[in-house]
Amino acid sequence: MIQDSNADDLLYLYYLTKHLGIEFGQTALHNSFYFHKMDNKIADTERVTAAVRDLICAFLRSNKAKLWLRVYLNLGIIAYINDEPRILPCGAGTDLFFLDPYGEVYPCNVMEESMGNIRQANFEQIWNGPRAFQVREMVKNCPQNCWMVGTARPAMMRHPVKPILWIIKNKVRLLLGKKLVWC
């Protein structure tokens, strides 16, 4: 979880996991009713953004296409850290859902709007019911603008052209020794 206290360790952790042959995954600090936490905030956004940009450059320098896709994931993390709009629309409640231990079906684990409870109706009824459609409309206007793997990956799969073009353009720029385009 990227935050002020560990941002300077991102590159070190990436190279350590690479050396150990294990996955390196990251997200930014988030707030959520489900986590009972609403006061998380990154204070030094410039320093944390710079650290994530360094990680993006390391990923682009790699020969692994999977890491190139993580570049775009991290670009979204930068937008989130800086309170900018999501770089791709959120598909929570359409592409994915969160089921809590009590049977409540939420669009994600950040938004506190239940689509229904599987103890009271079957999943098909909930997923295709009027409340689900209402919640999906709320997702379109969700103020959280979060960017986590659970919502970012499906968004990237639903809109593949934008991430792929950004990655190709910036991979070529890096190979030519030019500055990356941080759009």
PDB file of N, CA, C and O in Angstrom, residues 16-23:
ATOM      1  N   LEU A  16      13.795  -6.033  -5.144  1.00  0.00           N
ATOM      2  CA  LEU A  16      13.876  -7.170  -4.226  1.00  0.00           C
ATOM      3  C   LEU A  16      12.941  -8.286  -4.689  1.00  0.00           C
ATOM      4  O   LEU A  16      13.347  -9.452  -4.758  1.00  0.00           O
ATOM      5  N   THR A  17      11.702  -7.956  -5.013  1.00  0.00           N
ATOM      6  CA  THR A  17      10.766  -8.994  -5.464  1.00  0.00           C
ATOM      7  C   THR A  17      11.226  -9.594  -6.795  1.00  0.00           C
ATOM      8  O   THR A  17      11.068 -10.798  -7.011  1.00  0.00           O
ATOM      9  N   LYS A  18      11.800  -8.766  -7.646  1.00  0.00           N
ATOM     10  CA  LYS A  18      12.328  -9.268  -8.920  1.00  0.00           C
ATOM     11  C   LYS A  18      13.449 -10.275  -8.650  1.00  0.00           C
ATOM     12  O   LYS A  18      13.479 -11.354  -9.245  1.00  0.00           O
ATOM     13  N   HIS A  19      14.346  -9.929  -7.737  1.00  0.00           N
ATOM     14  CA  HIS A  19      15.450 -10.821  -7.369  1.00  0.00           C
ATOM     15  C   HIS A  19      14.937 -12.130  -6.766  1.00  0.00           C
ATOM     16  O   HIS A  19      15.473 -13.203  -7.038  1.00  0.00           O
ATOM     17  N   LEU A  20      13.890 -12.042  -5.953  1.00  0.00           N
ATOM     18  CA  LEU A  20      13.338 -13.223  -5.294  1.00  0.00           C
ATOM     19  C   LEU A  20      12.403 -14.026  -6.204  1.00  0.00           C
ATOM     20  O   LEU A  20      11.986 -15.129  -5.849  1.00  0.00           O
ATOM     21  N   GLY A  21      12.064 -13.459  -7.365  1.00  0.00           N
ATOM     22  CA  GLY A  21      11.181 -14.145  -8.300  1.00  0.00           C
ATOM     23  C   GLY A  21       9.728 -14.192  -7.855  1.00  0.00           C
ATOM     24  O   GLY A  21       9.010 -15.139  -8.176  1.00  0.00           O
ATOM     25  N   ILE A  22       9.303 -13.165  -7.130  1.00  0.00           N
ATOM     26  CA  ILE A  22       7.914 -13.119  -6.670  1.00  0.00           C
ATOM     27  C   ILE A  22       7.210 -11.891  -7.245  1.00  0.00           C
ATOM     28  O   ILE A  22       7.852 -10.955  -7.705  1.00  0.00           O
ATOM     29  N   GLU A  23       5.886 -11.922  -7.220  1.00  0.00           N
ATOM     30  CA  GLU A  23       5.068 -10.816  -7.744  1.00  0.00           C
ATOM     31  C   GLU A  23       5.240  -9.560  -6.906  1.00  0.00           C
ATOM     32  O   GLU A  23       5.353  -9.638  -5.691  1.00  0.00           O
TER      33      GLU A  23
END
